[in-house]
JSON list of C-alpha atoms in Angstrom, two decimals:
[
{"chain": "P", "resi": 1, "resn": "GLU", "atom": "CA", "xyz": [23.95, 78.72, 54.07]},
{"chain": "P", "resi": 2, "resn": "ASP", "atom": "CA", "xyz": [26.41, 81.59, 52.61]},
{"chain": "P", "resi": 3, "resn": "GLN", "atom": "CA", "xyz": [28.88, 80.57, 50.17]},
{"chain": "P", "resi": 4, "resn": "VAL", "atom": "CA", "xyz": [31.78, 82.19, 48.12]},
{"chain": "P", "resi": 5, "resn": "THR", "atom": "CA", "xyz": [33.74, 81.29, 45.48]},
{"chain": "P", "resi": 6, "resn": "GLN", "atom": "CA", "xyz": [36.89, 82.76, 44.38]},
{"chain": "P", "resi": 7, "resn": "SER", "atom": "CA", "xyz": [38.49, 82.36, 40.90]},
{"chain": "P", "resi": 8, "resn": "PRO", "atom": "CA", "xyz": [41.13, 81.87, 39.56]},
{"chain": "P", "resi": 9, "resn": "GLU", "atom": "CA", "xyz": [43.02, 80.57, 42.64]},
{"chain": "P", "resi": 10, "resn": "ALA", "atom": "CA", "xyz": [46.29, 82.18, 41.25]},
{"chain": "P", "resi": 11, "resn": "LEU", "atom": "CA", "xyz": [47.09, 84.64, 38.81]},
{"chain": "P", "resi": 12, "resn": "ARG", "atom": "CA", "xyz": [50.40, 85.65, 37.16]},
{"chain": "P", "resi": 13, "resn": "LEU", "atom": "CA", "xyz": [50.51, 89.06, 35.49]},
{"chain": "P", "resi": 14, "resn": "GLN", "atom": "CA", "xyz": [53.10, 90.98, 33.57]},
{"chain": "P", "resi": 15, "resn": "GLU", "atom": "CA", "xyz": [53.49, 94.65, 34.85]},
{"chain": "P", "resi": 16, "resn": "GLY", "atom": "CA", "xyz": [50.88, 96.63, 33.00]},
{"chain": "P", "resi": 17, "resn": "GLU", "atom": "CA", "xyz": [48.70, 93.53, 31.92]},
{"chain": "P", "resi": 18, "resn": "SER", "atom": "CA", "xyz": [45.17, 94.49, 33.34]},
{"chain": "P", "resi": 19, "resn": "SER", "atom": "CA", "xyz": [42.95, 91.70, 34.59]},
{"chain": "P", "resi": 20, "resn": "SER", "atom": "CA", "xyz": [39.95, 90.76, 36.79]},
{"chain": "P", "resi": 21, "resn": "LEU", "atom": "CA", "xyz": [39.15, 88.62, 39.76]},
{"chain": "P", "resi": 22, "resn": "ASN", "atom": "CA", "xyz": [35.92, 87.14, 40.32]},
{"chain": "P", "resi": 23, "resn": "CYS", "atom": "CA", "xyz": [34.02, 86.44, 43.43]},
{"chain": "P", "resi": 24, "resn": "SER", "atom": "CA", "xyz": [30.57, 84.38, 43.13]},
{"chain": "P", "resi": 25, "resn": "TYR", "atom": "CA", "xyz": [28.57, 84.33, 46.03]},
{"chain": "P", "resi": 26, "resn": "THR", "atom": "CA", "xyz": [25.20, 82.80, 47.35]},
{"chain": "P", "resi": 27, "resn": "VAL", "atom": "CA", "xyz": [23.36, 84.46, 50.49]},
{"chain": "P", "resi": 28, "resn": "SER", "atom": "CA", "xyz": [20.22, 84.72, 51.89]},
{"chain": "P", "resi": 29, "resn": "GLY", "atom": "CA", "xyz": [20.21, 88.57, 51.55]},
{"chain": "P", "resi": 30, "resn": "LEU", "atom": "CA", "xyz": [23.35, 90.57, 51.08]},
{"chain": "P", "resi": 31, "resn": "ARG", "atom": "CA", "xyz": [23.97, 93.13, 53.89]},
{"chain": "P", "resi": 32, "resn": "GLY", "atom": "CA", "xyz": [27.67, 93.91, 52.28]},
{"chain": "P", "resi": 33, "resn": "LEU", "atom": "CA", "xyz": [30.54, 92.37, 50.31]},
{"chain": "P", "resi": 34, "resn": "PHE", "atom": "CA", "xyz": [34.10, 93.06, 51.35]},
{"chain": "P", "resi": 35, "resn": "TRP", "atom": "CA", "xyz": [37.35, 93.02, 49.42]},
{"chain": "P", "resi": 36, "resn": "TYR", "atom": "CA", "xyz": [40.56, 92.66, 51.44]},
{"chain": "P", "resi": 37, "resn": "ARG", "atom": "CA", "xyz": [44.05, 92.21, 50.52]},
{"chain": "P", "resi": 38, "resn": "GLN", "atom": "CA", "xyz": [46.58, 89.78, 52.55]},
{"chain": "P", "resi": 39, "resn": "ASP", "atom": "CA", "xyz": [50.25, 90.10, 52.09]},
{"chain": "P", "resi": 40, "resn": "PRO", "atom": "CA", "xyz": [52.59, 87.05, 53.21]},
{"chain": "P", "resi": 41, "resn": "GLY", "atom": "CA", "xyz": [52.67, 86.94, 56.94]},
{"chain": "P", "resi": 42, "resn": "LYS", "atom": "CA", "xyz": [50.26, 89.59, 57.52]},
{"chain": "P", "resi": 43, "resn": "GLY", "atom": "CA", "xyz": [46.71, 89.89, 58.42]},
{"chain": "P", "resi": 44, "resn": "PRO", "atom": "CA", "xyz": [43.97, 91.05, 55.68]},
{"chain": "P", "resi": 45, "resn": "GLU", "atom": "CA", "xyz": [44.07, 94.67, 55.11]},
{"chain": "P", "resi": 46, "resn": "PHE", "atom": "CA", "xyz": [40.54, 96.16, 54.33]},
{"chain": "P", "resi": 47, "resn": "LEU", "atom": "CA", "xyz": [39.97, 97.61, 50.51]},
{"chain": "P", "resi": 48, "resn": "PHE", "atom": "CA", "xyz": [36.17, 98.01, 49.74]},
{"chain": "P", "resi": 49, "resn": "THR", "atom": "CA", "xyz": [32.75, 97.39, 50.99]},
{"chain": "P", "resi": 50, "resn": "LEU", "atom": "CA", "xyz": [29.92, 97.28, 48.33]},
{"chain": "P", "resi": 51, "resn": "TYR", "atom": "CA", "xyz": [26.23, 97.08, 49.50]},
{"chain": "P", "resi": 52, "resn": "SER", "atom": "CA", "xyz": [24.15, 97.01, 46.52]},
{"chain": "P", "resi": 53, "resn": "ALA", "atom": "CA", "xyz": [24.15, 95.70, 42.94]},
{"chain": "P", "resi": 54, "resn": "GLY", "atom": "CA", "xyz": [25.57, 98.27, 40.41]},
{"chain": "P", "resi": 55, "resn": "GLU", "atom": "CA", "xyz": [27.83, 99.82, 42.97]},
{"chain": "P", "resi": 56, "resn": "GLU", "atom": "CA", "xyz": [31.48, 100.35, 42.28]},
{"chain": "P", "resi": 57, "resn": "LYS", "atom": "CA", "xyz": [34.34, 101.41, 44.28]},
{"chain": "P", "resi": 58, "resn": "GLU", "atom": "CA", "xyz": [38.02, 102.61, 43.14]},
{"chain": "P", "resi": 59, "resn": "LYS", "atom": "CA", "xyz": [41.21, 102.97, 44.79]},
{"chain": "P", "resi": 60, "resn": "GLU", "atom": "CA", "xyz": [44.29, 103.64, 42.74]},
{"chain": "P", "resi": 61, "resn": "ARG", "atom": "CA", "xyz": [44.53, 100.54, 40.39]},
{"chain": "P", "resi": 62, "resn": "LEU", "atom": "CA", "xyz": [41.80, 98.45, 41.90]},
{"chain": "P", "resi": 63, "resn": "LYS", "atom": "CA", "xyz": [38.18, 98.83, 40.95]},
{"chain": "P", "resi": 64, "resn": "ALA", "atom": "CA", "xyz": [35.52, 96.73, 42.52]},
{"chain": "P", "resi": 65, "resn": "THR", "atom": "CA", "xyz": [32.08, 96.05, 40.90]},
{"chain": "P", "resi": 66, "resn": "LEU", "atom": "CA", "xyz": [28.99, 94.30, 42.41]},
{"chain": "P", "resi": 67, "resn": "THR", "atom": "CA", "xyz": [25.91, 92.41, 40.77]},
{"chain": "P", "resi": 68, "resn": "LYS", "atom": "CA", "xyz": [23.41, 90.18, 42.18]},
{"chain": "P", "resi": 69, "resn": "LYS", "atom": "CA", "xyz": [25.55, 87.08, 42.16]},
{"chain": "P", "resi": 70, "resn": "GLU", "atom": "CA", "xyz": [29.09, 87.92, 41.84]},
{"chain": "P", "resi": 71, "resn": "SER", "atom": "CA", "xyz": [31.67, 90.68, 42.28]},
{"chain": "P", "resi": 72, "resn": "PHE", "atom": "CA", "xyz": [34.97, 91.65, 40.19]},
{"chain": "P", "resi": 73, "resn": "LEU", "atom": "CA", "xyz": [38.08, 93.32, 41.42]},
{"chain": "P", "resi": 74, "resn": "HIS", "atom": "CA", "xyz": [39.68, 94.82, 38.36]},
{"chain": "P", "resi": 75, "resn": "ILE", "atom": "CA", "xyz": [43.43, 95.56, 38.46]},
{"chain": "P", "resi": 76, "resn": "THR", "atom": "CA", "xyz": [44.42, 98.02, 35.85]},
{"chain": "P", "resi": 77, "resn": "ALA", "atom": "CA", "xyz": [47.92, 98.41, 34.76]},
{"chain": "P", "resi": 78, "resn": "PRO", "atom": "CA", "xyz": [49.28, 96.42, 37.73]},
{"chain": "P", "resi": 79, "resn": "LYS", "atom": "CA", "xyz": [52.75, 97.02, 39.53]},
{"chain": "P", "resi": 80, "resn": "PRO", "atom": "CA", "xyz": [54.86, 94.31, 41.41]},
{"chain": "P", "resi": 81, "resn": "GLU", "atom": "CA", "xyz": [53.57, 95.96, 44.63]},
{"chain": "P", "resi": 82, "resn": "ASP", "atom": "CA", "xyz": [49.94, 94.65, 43.81]},
{"chain": "P", "resi": 83, "resn": "SER", "atom": "CA", "xyz": [51.39, 91.16, 44.36]},
{"chain": "P", "resi": 84, "resn": "ALA", "atom": "CA", "xyz": [49.15, 89.78, 47.15]},
{"chain": "P", "resi": 85, "resn": "THR", "atom": "CA", "xyz": [46.25, 87.61, 47.89]},
{"chain": "P", "resi": 86, "resn": "TYR", "atom": "CA", "xyz": [43.01, 89.24, 47.53]},
{"chain": "P", "resi": 87, "resn": "LEU", "atom": "CA", "xyz": [40.04, 87.90, 49.63]},
{"chain": "P", "resi": 88, "resn": "CYS", "atom": "CA", "xyz": [36.33, 88.24, 49.20]},
{"chain": "P", "resi": 89, "resn": "ALA", "atom": "CA", "xyz": [33.80, 88.16, 51.95]},
{"chain": "P", "resi": 90, "resn": "VAL", "atom": "CA", "xyz": [30.26, 88.41, 52.30]},
{"chain": "P", "resi": 91, "resn": "LEU", "atom": "CA", "xyz": [27.72, 89.28, 54.88]},
{"chain": "P", "resi": 92, "resn": "GLY", "atom": "CA", "xyz": [24.19, 87.85, 54.84]},
{"chain": "P", "resi": 93, "resn": "THR", "atom": "CA", "xyz": [21.17, 89.41, 56.61]},
{"chain": "P", "resi": 94, "resn": "ASP", "atom": "CA", "xyz": [20.94, 86.09, 58.44]},
{"chain": "P", "resi": 95, "resn": "SER", "atom": "CA", "xyz": [24.51, 86.12, 59.53]},
{"chain": "P", "resi": 96, "resn": "TRP", "atom": "CA", "xyz": [24.82, 89.10, 61.88]},
{"chain": "P", "resi": 97, "resn": "GLY", "atom": "CA", "xyz": [28.56, 90.20, 61.67]},
{"chain": "P", "resi": 98, "resn": "LYS", "atom": "CA", "xyz": [29.79, 86.82, 60.64]},
{"chain": "P", "resi": 99, "resn": "LEU", "atom": "CA", "xyz": [31.63, 87.14, 57.56]},
{"chain": "P", "resi": 100, "resn": "GLN", "atom": "CA", "xyz": [31.77, 84.41, 55.29]},
{"chain": "P", "resi": 101, "resn": "PHE", "atom": "CA", "xyz": [35.32, 84.38, 53.44]},
{"chain": "P", "resi": 102, "resn": "GLY", "atom": "CA", "xyz": [36.28, 82.81, 49.98]},
{"chain": "P", "resi": 103, "resn": "ALA", "atom": "CA", "xyz": [39.60, 81.12, 49.65]},
{"chain": "P", "resi": 104, "resn": "GLY", "atom": "CA", "xyz": [41.38, 83.91, 47.92]},
{"chain": "P", "resi": 105, "resn": "THR", "atom": "CA", "xyz": [43.06, 84.77, 44.61]},
{"chain": "P", "resi": 106, "resn": "GLN", "atom": "CA", "xyz": [46.81, 84.87, 44.83]},
{"chain": "P", "resi": 107, "resn": "VAL", "atom": "CA", "xyz": [48.14, 87.53, 42.37]},
{"chain": "P", "resi": 108, "resn": "VAL", "atom": "CA", "xyz": [51.86, 87.79, 41.24]},
{"chain": "P", "resi": 109, "resn": "VAL", "atom": "CA", "xyz": [52.96, 90.67, 39.20]},
{"chain": "P", "resi": 110, "resn": "THR", "atom": "CA", "xyz": [56.03, 90.53, 37.47]},
{"chain": "P", "resi": 111, "resn": "PRO", "atom": "CA", "xyz": [58.35, 93.26, 36.32]},
{"chain": "X", "resi": 1, "resn": "ASN", "atom": "CA", "xyz": [48.91, 103.54, 65.10]},
{"chain": "X", "resi": 2, "resn": "ALA", "atom": "CA", "xyz": [48.67, 100.11, 66.64]},
{"chain": "X", "resi": 3, "resn": "GLY", "atom": "CA", "xyz": [45.31, 98.97, 65.68]},
{"chain": "X", "resi": 4, "resn": "VAL", "atom": "CA", "xyz": [44.76, 95.46, 66.28]},
{"chain": "X", "resi": 5, "resn": "THR", "atom": "CA", "xyz": [47.65, 93.62, 68.14]},
{"chain": "X", "resi": 6, "resn": "GLN", "atom": "CA", "xyz": [48.35, 89.78, 68.56]},
{"chain": "X", "resi": 7, "resn": "THR", "atom": "CA", "xyz": [50.61, 88.11, 70.80]},
{"chain": "X", "resi": 8, "resn": "PRO", "atom": "CA", "xyz": [52.54, 85.85, 70.38]},
{"chain": "X", "resi": 9, "resn": "LYS", "atom": "CA", "xyz": [53.44, 85.88, 66.60]},
{"chain": "X", "resi": 10, "resn": "PHE", "atom": "CA", "xyz": [54.73, 82.29, 66.74]},
{"chain": "X", "resi": 11, "resn": "ARG", "atom": "CA", "xyz": [54.29, 79.39, 69.27]},
{"chain": "X", "resi": 12, "resn": "VAL", "atom": "CA", "xyz": [55.28, 75.78, 69.09]},
{"chain": "X", "resi": 13, "resn": "LEU", "atom": "CA", "xyz": [53.15, 73.50, 71.38]},
{"chain": "X", "resi": 14, "resn": "LYS", "atom": "CA", "xyz": [53.17, 69.74, 72.09]},
{"chain": "X", "resi": 15, "resn": "THR", "atom": "CA", "xyz": [49.80, 67.76, 71.96]},
{"chain": "X", "resi": 16, "resn": "GLY", "atom": "CA", "xyz": [47.81, 68.18, 75.11]},
{"chain": "X", "resi": 17, "resn": "GLN", "atom": "CA", "xyz": [49.42, 71.56, 76.43]},
{"chain": "X", "resi": 18, "resn": "SER", "atom": "CA", "xyz": [47.44, 74.48, 76.90]},
{"chain": "X", "resi": 19, "resn": "MET", "atom": "CA", "xyz": [47.94, 78.12, 75.95]},
{"chain": "X", "resi": 20, "resn": "THR", "atom": "CA", "xyz": [46.15, 81.66, 75.52]},
{"chain": "X", "resi": 21, "resn": "LEU", "atom": "CA", "xyz": [46.40, 83.95, 72.55]},
{"chain": "X", "resi": 22, "resn": "LEU", "atom": "CA", "xyz": [46.10, 87.58, 73.47]},
{"chain": "X", "resi": 23, "resn": "CYS", "atom": "CA", "xyz": [44.29, 90.25, 71.06]},
{"chain": "X", "resi": 24, "resn": "ALA", "atom": "CA", "xyz": [44.34, 93.82, 71.97]},
{"chain": "X", "resi": 25, "resn": "GLN", "atom": "CA", "xyz": [42.63, 96.68, 70.00]},
{"chain": "X", "resi": 26, "resn": "ASP", "atom": "CA", "xyz": [43.06, 100.78, 70.51]},
{"chain": "X", "resi": 27, "resn": "MET", "atom": "CA", "xyz": [40.23, 101.56, 68.19]},
{"chain": "X", "resi": 28, "resn": "ASN", "atom": "CA", "xyz": [37.57, 101.60, 71.02]},
{"chain": "X", "resi": 29, "resn": "HIS", "atom": "CA", "xyz": [35.67, 98.74, 68.74]},
{"chain": "X", "resi": 30, "resn": "GLU", "atom": "CA", "xyz": [32.76, 96.95, 70.42]},
{"chain": "X", "resi": 31, "resn": "TYR", "atom": "CA", "xyz": [32.67, 93.78, 68.24]},
{"chain": "X", "resi": 32, "resn": "MET", "atom": "CA", "xyz": [35.86, 91.43, 68.08]},
{"chain": "X", "resi": 33, "resn": "TYR", "atom": "CA", "xyz": [36.43, 88.14, 66.61]},
{"chain": "X", "resi": 34, "resn": "TRP", "atom": "CA", "xyz": [38.86, 85.18, 66.32]},
{"chain": "X", "resi": 35, "resn": "TYR", "atom": "CA", "xyz": [39.46, 83.27, 62.98]},
{"chain": "X", "resi": 36, "resn": "ARG", "atom": "CA", "xyz": [41.65, 80.68, 61.75]},
{"chain": "X", "resi": 37, "resn": "GLN", "atom": "CA", "xyz": [43.17, 80.55, 58.34]},
{"chain": "X", "resi": 38, "resn": "ASP", "atom": "CA", "xyz": [44.27, 77.07, 56.88]},
{"chain": "X", "resi": 39, "resn": "PRO", "atom": "CA", "xyz": [45.55, 76.58, 53.24]},
{"chain": "X", "resi": 40, "resn": "GLY", "atom": "CA", "xyz": [42.57, 76.57, 50.49]},
{"chain": "X", "resi": 41, "resn": "MET", "atom": "CA", "xyz": [39.99, 76.99, 53.20]},
{"chain": "X", "resi": 42, "resn": "GLY", "atom": "CA", "xyz": [39.76, 80.56, 53.75]},
{"chain": "X", "resi": 43, "resn": "LEU", "atom": "CA", "xyz": [39.18, 82.35, 57.23]},
{"chain": "X", "resi": 44, "resn": "ARG", "atom": "CA", "xyz": [36.66, 80.47, 59.10]},
{"chain": "X", "resi": 45, "resn": "LEU", "atom": "CA", "xyz": [35.32, 82.20, 62.34]},
{"chain": "X", "resi": 46, "resn": "ILE", "atom": "CA", "xyz": [35.97, 80.48, 65.83]},
{"chain": "X", "resi": 47, "resn": "HIS", "atom": "CA", "xyz": [34.13, 82.87, 68.48]},
{"chain": "X", "resi": 48, "resn": "TYR", "atom": "CA", "xyz": [33.28, 86.45, 68.52]},
{"chain": "X", "resi": 49, "resn": "SER", "atom": "CA", "xyz": [32.22, 89.23, 71.15]},
{"chain": "X", "resi": 50, "resn": "VAL", "atom": "CA", "xyz": [29.72, 91.91, 70.65]},
{"chain": "X", "resi": 51, "resn": "GLY", "atom": "CA", "xyz": [30.82, 93.57, 73.75]},
{"chain": "X", "resi": 52, "resn": "GLU", "atom": "CA", "xyz": [32.78, 93.45, 77.05]},
{"chain": "X", "resi": 53, "resn": "GLY", "atom": "CA", "xyz": [31.48, 90.30, 78.88]},
{"chain": "X", "resi": 54, "resn": "THR", "atom": "CA", "xyz": [29.80, 88.84, 75.93]},
{"chain": "X", "resi": 55, "resn": "THR", "atom": "CA", "xyz": [31.14, 85.76, 73.73]},
{"chain": "X", "resi": 56, "resn": "ALA", "atom": "CA", "xyz": [29.47, 83.55, 71.25]},
{"chain": "X", "resi": 57, "resn": "LYS", "atom": "CA", "xyz": [30.32, 80.53, 69.03]},
{"chain": "X", "resi": 58, "resn": "GLY", "atom": "CA", "xyz": [31.16, 80.84, 65.35]},
{"chain": "X", "resi": 59, "resn": "GLU", "atom": "CA", "xyz": [31.48, 78.25, 62.63]},
{"chain": "X", "resi": 60, "resn": "VAL", "atom": "CA", "xyz": [34.24, 76.18, 64.03]},
{"chain": "X", "resi": 61, "resn": "PRO", "atom": "CA", "xyz": [34.36, 76.64, 68.00]},
{"chain": "X", "resi": 62, "resn": "ASP", "atom": "CA", "xyz": [35.15, 73.21, 69.25]},
{"chain": "X", "resi": 63, "resn": "GLY", "atom": "CA", "xyz": [38.36, 72.90, 71.13]},
{"chain": "X", "resi": 64, "resn": "TYR", "atom": "CA", "xyz": [38.65, 76.57, 71.98]},
{"chain": "X", "resi": 65, "resn": "ASN", "atom": "CA", "xyz": [37.49, 78.95, 74.64]},
{"chain": "X", "resi": 66, "resn": "VAL", "atom": "CA", "xyz": [37.60, 82.85, 74.74]},
{"chain": "X", "resi": 67, "resn": "SER", "atom": "CA", "xyz": [37.00, 85.50, 77.26]},
{"chain": "X", "resi": 68, "resn": "ARG", "atom": "CA", "xyz": [36.27, 89.46, 76.85]},
{"chain": "X", "resi": 69, "resn": "LEU", "atom": "CA", "xyz": [36.79, 90.68, 80.54]},
{"chain": "X", "resi": 70, "resn": "LYS", "atom": "CA", "xyz": [37.89, 94.26, 78.93]},
{"chain": "X", "resi": 71, "resn": "LYS", "atom": "CA", "xyz": [36.44, 95.83, 75.96]},
{"chain": "X", "resi": 72, "resn": "GLN", "atom": "CA", "xyz": [39.76, 96.22, 74.35]},
{"chain": "X", "resi": 73, "resn": "ASN", "atom": "CA", "xyz": [41.23, 92.86, 74.84]},
{"chain": "X", "resi": 74, "resn": "PHE", "atom": "CA", "xyz": [39.87, 89.46, 73.63]},
{"chain": "X", "resi": 75, "resn": "LEU", "atom": "CA", "xyz": [41.50, 86.02, 74.70]},
{"chain": "X", "resi": 76, "resn": "LEU", "atom": "CA", "xyz": [41.43, 82.68, 72.76]},
{"chain": "X", "resi": 77, "resn": "GLY", "atom": "CA", "xyz": [42.37, 79.55, 74.82]},
{"chain": "X", "resi": 78, "resn": "LEU", "atom": "CA", "xyz": [43.22, 75.96, 73.79]},
{"chain": "X", "resi": 79, "resn": "GLU", "atom": "CA", "xyz": [42.80, 73.86, 76.76]},
{"chain": "X", "resi": 80, "resn": "SER", "atom": "CA", "xyz": [44.42, 70.63, 75.29]},
{"chain": "X", "resi": 81, "resn": "ALA", "atom": "CA", "xyz": [45.93, 71.48, 71.93]},
{"chain": "X", "resi": 82, "resn": "ALA", "atom": "CA", "xyz": [45.59, 69.04, 69.10]},
{"chain": "X", "resi": 83, "resn": "PRO", "atom": "CA", "xyz": [47.39, 68.57, 65.95]},
{"chain": "X", "resi": 84, "resn": "SER", "atom": "CA", "xyz": [44.39, 69.66, 64.03]},
{"chain": "X", "resi": 85, "resn": "GLN", "atom": "CA", "xyz": [44.70, 73.18, 65.67]},
{"chain": "X", "resi": 86, "resn": "THR", "atom": "CA", "xyz": [47.84, 73.74, 63.83]},
{"chain": "X", "resi": 87, "resn": "SER", "atom": "CA", "xyz": [46.78, 76.97, 62.05]},
{"chain": "X", "resi": 88, "resn": "VAL", "atom": "CA", "xyz": [47.29, 80.86, 61.70]},
{"chain": "X", "resi": 89, "resn": "TYR", "atom": "CA", "xyz": [45.00, 82.50, 64.05]},
{"chain": "X", "resi": 90, "resn": "PHE", "atom": "CA", "xyz": [43.72, 86.05, 63.51]},
{"chain": "X", "resi": 91, "resn": "CYS", "atom": "CA", "xyz": [42.12, 88.48, 65.61]},
{"chain": "X", "resi": 92, "resn": "ALA", "atom": "CA", "xyz": [39.79, 91.37, 64.23]},
{"chain": "X", "resi": 93, "resn": "SER", "atom": "CA", "xyz": [37.53, 94.05, 65.59]},
{"chain": "X", "resi": 94, "resn": "SER", "atom": "CA", "xyz": [34.91, 96.23, 64.08]},
{"chain": "X", "resi": 95, "resn": "ARG", "atom": "CA", "xyz": [32.48, 99.16, 65.21]},
{"chain": "X", "resi": 96, "resn": "VAL", "atom": "CA", "xyz": [29.04, 98.43, 66.44]},
{"chain": "X", "resi": 97, "resn": "ALA", "atom": "CA", "xyz": [27.07, 98.21, 63.10]},
{"chain": "X", "resi": 98, "resn": "SER", "atom": "CA", "xyz": [27.59, 94.71, 61.81]},
{"chain": "X", "resi": 99, "resn": "ASN", "atom": "CA", "xyz": [27.95, 95.54, 58.50]},
{"chain": "X", "resi": 100, "resn": "GLN", "atom": "CA", "xyz": [31.14, 97.79, 59.14]},
{"chain": "X", "resi": 101, "resn": "PRO", "atom": "CA", "xyz": [34.51, 96.46, 57.87]},
{"chain": "X", "resi": 102, "resn": "GLN", "atom": "CA", "xyz": [36.41, 94.25, 60.20]},
{"chain": "X", "resi": 103, "resn": "HIS", "atom": "CA", "xyz": [40.47, 95.33, 60.82]},
{"chain": "X", "resi": 104, "resn": "PHE", "atom": "CA", "xyz": [42.55, 92.22, 61.49]},
{"chain": "X", "resi": 105, "resn": "GLY", "atom": "CA", "xyz": [45.99, 91.68, 63.32]},
{"chain": "X", "resi": 106, "resn": "ASP", "atom": "CA", "xyz": [48.84, 90.15, 61.69]},
{"chain": "X", "resi": 107, "resn": "GLY", "atom": "CA", "xyz": [48.40, 86.59, 63.24]},
{"chain": "X", "resi": 108, "resn": "THR", "atom": "CA", "xyz": [49.74, 84.07, 65.49]},
{"chain": "X", "resi": 109, "resn": "ARG", "atom": "CA", "xyz": [51.37, 81.24, 63.69]},
{"chain": "X", "resi": 110, "resn": "LEU", "atom": "CA", "xyz": [50.73, 78.11, 65.94]},
{"chain": "X", "resi": 111, "resn": "SER", "atom": "CA", "xyz": [52.06, 74.59, 65.33]},
{"chain": "X", "resi": 112, "resn": "ILE", "atom": "CA", "xyz": [51.28, 71.83, 67.47]},
{"chain": "X", "resi": 113, "resn": "LEU", "atom": "CA", "xyz": [53.41, 68.71, 67.39]}
]
């Protein structure tokens, strides 16, 4: 059974204070690892897909990396508008289309 | 750009009542999904559909039924609501290849008293 664990559960940062979120996963064979951002009262918004170990993707102050056991979402010099819950999900080769989500990391960036 | 639209946005039901949640997407996606999101548990898949007229069970299907009569619509039904079904429900859609990202609506917040 595919499993995803995200840490920490919550993260409070000062504006400009860089940090990383962790997503550890167990999957039979990885077809894709997805990062989403979720704002309060909204649905998850797609950020990145990573398909193989060593792959990296960047978008503004966010950078996602992937190893065989975990993924990191690095937030560089965050701004208050980066405050959100960040969700990680994996798609395994035995799971056709059925994403396994982690519980998320709630990030608060204060001015 | 509408994307994925869910109606209603909020609803309060009494135990035993029934209701239908509607999801509509305008991206011509083949695949559609229904999830529930509960605090500390992440999103869990209820049912999904790989095309018009087809549906399948996800991780937590009990107490729910679905229908996909038109490609752009995916309905989630609760026949006899229970307090355990109090949750936020999200609909998503994606392109044919199963490793394509899913695009989500903004959810329906359902409370069952």
